[in-house]
CSV table of C-alpha atoms and ligand atoms in Angstrom, one decimal:
chain,number,residue,atom,x,y,z
R,23,MET,CA,89.9,118.4,72.0
R,24,SER,CA,88.2,119.9,74.9
R,25,GLU,CA,84.9,120.4,73.0
R,26,SER,CA,84.4,116.7,73.1
R,27,GLY,CA,84.0,117.1,76.9
R,28,ALA,CA,86.4,116.3,79.7
R,29,ASN,CA,86.2,112.6,80.0
R,30,GLY,CA,87.1,110.8,76.8
R,31,SER,CA,88.7,113.6,74.9
R,32,PRO,CA,92.0,112.5,73.2
R,33,LEU,CA,94.2,114.6,75.5
R,34,TYR,CA,92.3,113.2,78.6
R,35,GLU,CA,92.9,109.6,77.3
R,36,ALA,CA,96.5,110.3,76.5
R,37,ILE,CA,97.3,111.5,80.0
R,38,LEU,CA,95.2,108.8,81.7
R,39,THR,CA,97.0,106.1,79.7
R,40,GLY,CA,100.4,107.7,80.2
R,41,ASP,CA,100.9,108.3,76.5
R,42,ALA,CA,103.5,111.1,76.9
R,43,ASP,CA,104.2,111.5,73.1
R,44,GLY,CA,100.4,111.7,72.4
R,45,SER,CA,99.7,114.2,75.1
R,46,VAL,CA,102.5,116.5,73.9
R,47,LYS,CA,101.3,116.2,70.2
R,48,LEU,CA,97.7,116.8,71.1
R,49,THR,CA,98.6,119.8,73.3
R,50,GLN,CA,100.7,121.2,70.5
R,51,ALA,CA,97.8,120.7,68.0
R,52,ALA,CA,95.2,122.3,70.3
R,53,LEU,CA,97.4,125.3,71.1
R,54,ALA,CA,98.0,125.7,67.3
R,55,ASP,CA,94.2,125.6,66.8
R,56,GLY,CA,93.9,128.5,69.4
R,57,VAL,CA,92.4,126.4,72.2
R,58,ASP,CA,92.6,128.3,75.5
R,59,PRO,CA,95.4,126.7,77.6
R,60,ASN,CA,93.2,127.0,80.7
R,61,ASP,CA,90.5,124.9,79.1
R,62,LEU,CA,93.1,122.2,78.3
R,63,ILE,CA,94.2,122.2,82.0
R,64,ASN,CA,90.7,122.3,83.5
R,65,GLN,CA,88.7,120.3,81.1
R,66,ASP,CA,91.2,117.6,80.0
R,67,MET,CA,94.3,117.4,82.1
R,68,ILE,CA,93.2,117.8,85.7
R,69,PRO,CA,90.1,115.5,85.1
R,70,ALA,CA,92.5,112.8,83.7
R,71,MET,CA,94.7,113.0,86.8
R,72,ASP,CA,91.6,112.9,89.0
R,73,GLU,CA,90.4,109.7,87.2
R,74,ALA,CA,93.9,108.2,87.6
R,75,GLY,CA,93.5,108.9,91.4
R,76,ARG,CA,90.0,107.2,91.4
R,77,ARG,CA,91.4,104.2,89.6
R,78,PHE,CA,94.3,104.0,92.1
R,79,GLU,CA,91.7,104.0,95.0
R,80,LYS,CA,89.8,101.2,93.3
R,81,ARG,CA,93.1,99.3,92.8
R,82,GLU,CA,92.8,99.4,89.0
R,83,PHE,CA,95.9,101.6,88.9
R,84,TYR,CA,99.1,101.2,90.9
R,85,VAL,CA,102.0,103.6,91.5
R,86,PRO,CA,103.6,103.0,88.1
R,87,GLU,CA,100.4,104.0,86.3
R,88,LEU,CA,100.2,107.2,88.4
R,89,LEU,CA,103.8,107.9,87.5
R,90,ILE,CA,103.3,107.5,83.8
R,91,ALA,CA,100.1,109.6,83.9
R,92,ALA,CA,102.1,112.3,85.8
R,93,ARG,CA,104.8,112.1,83.1
R,94,ALA,CA,102.3,112.6,80.3
R,95,MET,CA,100.7,115.5,82.3
R,96,LYS,CA,104.0,117.2,82.8
R,97,GLY,CA,105.0,116.9,79.2
R,98,ALA,CA,101.8,118.7,78.2
R,99,LEU,CA,102.2,121.3,81.0
R,100,ALA,CA,105.7,122.1,79.9
R,101,LEU,CA,104.2,123.4,76.6
R,102,ILE,CA,101.5,125.4,78.4
R,103,ARG,CA,103.7,126.8,81.2
R,104,PRO,CA,105.3,129.5,79.2
R,105,LEU,CA,101.9,130.7,78.1
R,106,LEU,CA,100.7,131.0,81.7
R,107,SER,CA,103.8,132.9,82.8
R,108,GLU,CA,104.0,135.5,80.0
R,109,ARG,CA,103.9,138.8,81.9
R,110,GLY,CA,105.3,142.4,82.2
R,111,VAL,CA,108.7,143.3,83.6
R,112,GLU,CA,108.0,144.5,87.1
R,113,PRO,CA,107.1,141.8,89.6
R,114,VAL,CA,104.1,142.7,91.7
R,115,GLY,CA,105.4,140.7,94.7
R,116,ARG,CA,107.6,137.7,95.7
R,117,VAL,CA,106.3,134.3,96.5
R,118,VAL,CA,108.2,131.3,97.8
R,119,ILE,CA,106.4,128.0,96.9
R,120,GLY,CA,107.0,124.4,97.6
R,121,THR,CA,105.5,121.0,98.5
R,122,VAL,CA,105.6,120.3,102.2
R,123,LYS,CA,108.1,117.8,103.8
R,124,GLY,CA,107.4,114.2,103.1
R,125,ASP,CA,105.3,114.9,100.0
R,126,LEU,CA,106.5,114.3,96.5
R,127,HIS,CA,103.5,115.6,94.5
R,128,ASP,CA,104.5,118.6,92.4
R,129,ILE,CA,102.1,119.0,89.5
R,130,GLY,CA,99.5,121.2,91.3
R,131,LYS,CA,102.2,123.1,93.0
R,132,GLY,CA,103.9,123.7,89.7
R,133,LEU,CA,100.6,124.9,88.2
R,134,VAL,CA,100.1,127.3,91.1
R,135,GLY,CA,103.6,128.6,90.6
R,136,SER,CA,103.2,129.1,86.9
R,137,MET,CA,99.9,130.9,87.3
R,138,LEU,CA,101.4,133.2,89.9
R,139,GLU,CA,104.2,134.0,87.5
R,140,GLY,CA,101.6,134.7,84.9
R,141,GLY,CA,99.9,137.0,87.4
R,142,GLY,CA,103.1,139.0,87.6
R,143,PHE,CA,104.7,137.6,90.7
R,144,GLU,CA,108.3,136.6,91.1
R,145,VAL,CA,108.2,132.9,92.2
R,146,PHE,CA,110.9,130.9,93.9
R,147,ASP,CA,109.9,127.2,93.6
R,148,LEU,CA,111.7,125.1,96.2
R,149,GLY,CA,110.4,121.8,94.7
R,150,VAL,CA,109.1,118.9,96.8
R,151,ASP,CA,109.8,117.5,100.3
R,152,VAL,CA,110.6,121.0,101.6
R,153,ALA,CA,111.4,121.4,105.3
R,154,ALA,CA,109.8,124.2,107.2
R,155,GLU,CA,113.2,125.9,107.8
R,156,ALA,CA,113.9,125.9,104.0
R,157,PHE,CA,110.7,127.7,103.2
R,158,ILE,CA,111.5,130.4,105.8
R,159,SER,CA,115.2,130.9,105.0
R,160,LYS,CA,114.3,131.4,101.3
R,161,ALA,CA,111.5,133.8,102.3
R,162,VAL,CA,113.9,135.8,104.5
R,163,GLU,CA,116.6,135.8,101.8
R,164,GLN,CA,114.2,137.0,99.1
R,165,LYS,CA,112.1,139.3,101.4
R,166,ALA,CA,109.1,137.3,100.2
R,167,ASP,CA,105.5,138.7,100.5
R,168,VAL,CA,104.0,135.2,100.6
R,169,VAL,CA,105.0,131.6,101.4
R,170,ALA,CA,102.8,129.2,99.5
R,171,VAL,CA,102.7,125.6,100.7
R,172,SER,CA,101.2,122.6,98.9
R,173,ALA,CA,100.3,119.2,100.2
R,174,LEU,CA,98.5,116.3,98.5
R,175,LEU,CA,98.5,113.7,101.3
R,176,THR,CA,96.4,113.7,104.5
R,177,THR,CA,99.6,112.4,106.2
R,178,THR,CA,101.7,115.4,105.1
R,179,MET,CA,99.3,118.3,105.4
R,180,THR,CA,99.9,118.3,109.1
R,181,ALA,CA,103.5,119.4,108.4
R,182,MET,CA,102.1,122.7,107.1
R,183,LYS,CA,101.6,123.7,110.7
R,184,ASP,CA,105.4,123.5,111.2
R,185,VAL,CA,105.8,126.0,108.3
R,186,VAL,CA,103.3,128.4,109.9
R,187,SER,CA,105.1,128.1,113.3
R,188,ALA,CA,108.5,128.7,111.7
R,189,LEU,CA,107.2,131.8,109.9
R,190,ARG,CA,105.6,133.2,113.0
R,191,ASP,CA,109.0,132.7,114.9
R,192,SER,CA,111.0,134.4,112.1
R,193,ASP,CA,112.1,138.0,111.5
R,194,ILE,CA,109.6,138.3,108.6
R,195,SER,CA,106.5,137.3,110.7
R,196,GLN,CA,105.0,140.8,110.3
R,197,THR,CA,105.6,141.2,106.6
R,198,CYS,CA,105.2,137.8,105.1
R,199,LYS,CA,101.9,135.8,104.9
R,200,ILE,CA,101.4,132.1,104.4
R,201,ILE,CA,98.9,130.4,102.2
R,202,VAL,CA,98.2,126.7,101.9
R,203,GLY,CA,96.5,124.5,99.4
R,204,GLY,CA,96.3,121.0,97.8
R,205,ALA,CA,93.6,118.4,97.4
R,206,PRO,CA,93.1,117.4,101.1
R,207,VAL,CA,93.4,120.9,102.4
R,208,THR,CA,90.3,123.0,103.4
R,209,GLN,CA,89.6,126.5,104.6
R,210,GLN,CA,88.8,125.0,108.0
R,211,PHE,CA,92.2,123.2,108.1
R,212,ALA,CA,94.0,126.4,107.0
R,213,ASP,CA,92.2,128.3,109.8
R,214,SER,CA,93.0,125.6,112.4
R,215,ILE,CA,96.8,125.9,111.8
R,216,GLY,CA,96.8,129.7,111.7
R,217,ALA,CA,97.5,130.1,107.9
R,218,ASP,CA,96.7,133.5,106.4
R,219,GLY,CA,94.9,132.0,103.4
R,220,TYR,CA,93.7,129.0,101.5
R,221,SER,CA,92.7,128.5,97.9
R,222,GLU,CA,91.2,125.5,96.2
R,223,ASN,CA,92.9,125.9,92.8
R,224,ALA,CA,95.6,127.7,91.0
R,225,SER,CA,93.6,130.6,89.6
R,226,ALA,CA,92.0,131.2,93.1
R,227,ALA,CA,95.6,131.2,94.5
R,228,VAL,CA,96.5,134.1,92.1
R,229,THR,CA,93.5,136.1,93.3
R,230,LEU,CA,94.3,135.3,96.9
R,231,VAL,CA,98.0,136.3,96.7
R,232,ARG,CA,97.0,139.5,94.8
R,233,SER,CA,94.6,140.4,97.6
R,234,ILE,CA,97.3,139.8,100.2
R,235,VAL,CA,100.0,141.9,98.4
R,236,THR,CA,97.7,144.7,97.4
R,237,PRO,CA,94.8,144.7,99.9
R,238,ALA,CA,91.6,146.6,98.7
B,324,LIG,CO1,99.8,110.2,94.8
B,324,LIG,N1,98.2,110.2,96.0
B,324,LIG,N2,100.7,109.1,96.1
B,324,LIG,N3,101.1,110.1,93.4
B,324,LIG,N4,98.5,110.9,93.6
B,324,LIG,C1,97.0,111.1,95.5
B,324,LIG,C2,97.2,112.5,96.1
B,324,LIG,C3,95.8,110.3,96.1
B,324,LIG,C4,94.6,111.2,96.4
B,324,LIG,C5,95.4,109.1,95.1
B,324,LIG,C6,94.2,108.3,95.6
B,324,LIG,O1,94.4,107.5,96.5
B,324,LIG,N5,93.1,108.6,95.1
B,324,LIG,C7,96.4,109.6,97.4
B,324,LIG,C8,96.4,110.5,98.7
B,324,LIG,C9,95.4,109.9,99.7
B,324,LIG,C10,95.3,110.8,100.9
B,324,LIG,O2,96.3,111.1,101.5
B,324,LIG,N6,94.1,111.2,101.2
B,324,LIG,C11,97.9,109.4,96.9
B,324,LIG,C12,98.8,108.5,97.5
B,324,LIG,C13,98.2,107.6,98.6
B,324,LIG,C14,100.1,108.4,97.1
B,324,LIG,C15,101.2,107.4,97.7
B,324,LIG,C16,101.2,107.3,99.2
B,324,LIG,C17,101.0,106.1,97.0
B,324,LIG,C18,101.9,105.0,97.5
B,324,LIG,O3,103.1,105.1,97.3
B,324,LIG,N7,101.3,104.0,98.0
B,324,LIG,C19,102.5,108.1,97.2
B,324,LIG,C20,103.1,109.2,98.2
B,324,LIG,C21,104.4,109.7,97.8
B,324,LIG,C22,104.8,110.9,98.6
B,324,LIG,O4,104.4,112.0,98.2
B,324,LIG,N8,105.6,110.7,99.6
B,324,LIG,C23,102.0,108.8,96.0
B,324,LIG,C24,102.8,109.0,94.8
B,324,LIG,C25,102.4,109.5,93.7
B,324,LIG,C26,103.2,109.6,92.4
B,324,LIG,C27,104.7,109.9,92.7
B,324,LIG,C28,103.1,108.3,91.7
B,324,LIG,C29,102.4,110.7,91.6
B,324,LIG,C30,103.0,112.1,91.7
B,324,LIG,C31,103.8,112.6,90.6
B,324,LIG,C32,104.2,114.0,90.7
B,324,LIG,O5,103.5,114.9,91.3
B,324,LIG,N9,105.3,114.4,90.1
B,324,LIG,C33,101.0,110.6,92.2
B,324,LIG,C34,99.9,111.2,91.6
B,324,LIG,C35,100.0,111.6,90.1
B,324,LIG,C36,98.6,111.3,92.3
B,324,LIG,C37,97.3,111.8,91.7
B,324,LIG,C38,96.7,110.6,90.9
B,324,LIG,C39,97.2,113.0,90.9
B,324,LIG,C40,97.9,114.3,91.6
B,324,LIG,C41,97.9,115.4,90.6
B,324,LIG,O6,99.0,115.7,90.1
B,324,LIG,N10,96.7,116.0,90.3
B,324,LIG,C42,96.5,112.0,93.1
B,324,LIG,C43,95.0,111.8,92.9
B,324,LIG,C44,94.3,113.1,92.7
B,324,LIG,O7,94.7,114.2,93.1
B,324,LIG,N11,93.2,113.1,92.0
B,324,LIG,C45,97.3,111.2,94.1
B,324,LIG,C46,96.6,117.1,89.3
B,324,LIG,C47,97.0,118.4,90.0
B,324,LIG,C48,96.8,119.6,89.0
B,324,LIG,O8,96.0,118.7,91.1
B,324,LIG,O9,97.8,118.5,92.8
B,324,LIG,O10,95.4,118.6,93.5
B,324,LIG,P1,96.5,119.0,92.6
B,324,LIG,O11,96.5,120.6,92.5
B,324,LIG,C49,95.4,121.4,92.4
B,324,LIG,C50,94.7,121.8,93.7
B,324,LIG,O12,94.9,120.9,94.8
B,324,LIG,C51,95.4,123.2,94.0
B,324,LIG,O13,95.6,123.7,92.7
B,324,LIG,C52,95.8,122.7,91.7
B,324,LIG,C53,94.9,122.8,90.5
B,324,LIG,O14,94.5,124.1,90.2
B,324,LIG,N12,96.6,123.2,94.8
B,324,LIG,C54,96.9,124.4,95.4
B,324,LIG,C55,97.7,122.4,94.9
B,324,LIG,N13,98.6,123.0,95.6
B,324,LIG,C56,98.2,124.2,96.0
B,324,LIG,C57,98.8,125.2,96.8
B,324,LIG,C58,98.1,126.4,96.9
B,324,LIG,C59,96.8,126.6,96.4
B,324,LIG,C60,96.2,125.6,95.6
B,324,LIG,O15,98.6,127.4,97.7
B,324,LIG,C61,99.7,127.3,98.4
């Protein structure tokens, strides 16, 4: 599996070619062999999706190929998710997460949510295409510590600013922080829209949220 390297491993190939049955079977076998789920995600699964994106840019892949790759990725992730979210009883904080309005990409957001659950947080996942008001009303309802917003498109990342504004105008502006992430998002962009934090990947998001909820 991952010891054969990211590109070209059987799981990588199964996801890239949209072989959902294969990706599930290979993931089951790797987990049974004791392979670290984080290695599967970082060495095989994410690189396969990145390659799908590269092929899409080069017009070797079209939307249907992206969709079947995503389906194969999700099948494998469904097996891994419970392993990421095993945790103790007491939540260390509450996080509302979703993909910004106009954006339907949910794999990275789902991964961030699962890793946060694994880090001991109670996570309320609002799904995709989430309006700014929906983020904030859920955060108010749940007295959330953090609102986490994902975007994968340069055209939708600008809508993150609306979520920041809605939070600043809300009753929980003093108690709830907002973090942003997703492939096109940068620390500079996060600063420019007044977000409280940015992280590049799912495990960095856990470290970031932890530092927000329990500052050193
Ligand atoms: Co889309 N798509 N897509 N797509 N797609 C990208 C993003 C793209 C880069 C492909 C490309 O051209 N190379 C490109 C965006 C270009 C741009 O804006 N710069 C693109 C495009 C153009 C589009 C459409 C417009 C295509 C079209 O219809 N013509 C369309 C838009 C639809 C919409 O959203 N309105 C579209 C549609 C789709 C599918 C529906 C077919 C499918 C999504 C299926 C799904 O999610 N259920 C899809 C896919 C699969 C991709 C790629 C190939 C893979 C995305 C993915 O799941 N990556 C993607 C190319 C790429 O990213 N390499 C692409 C794996 C995932 C684990 O990584 O989501 O980046 P990622 O998450 C990472 C980090 O970003 C971070 O942590 C995760 C890993 O640890 N992170 C956070 C994410 N959210 C975070 C939040 C945080 C912190 C960290 O805190 C809040």
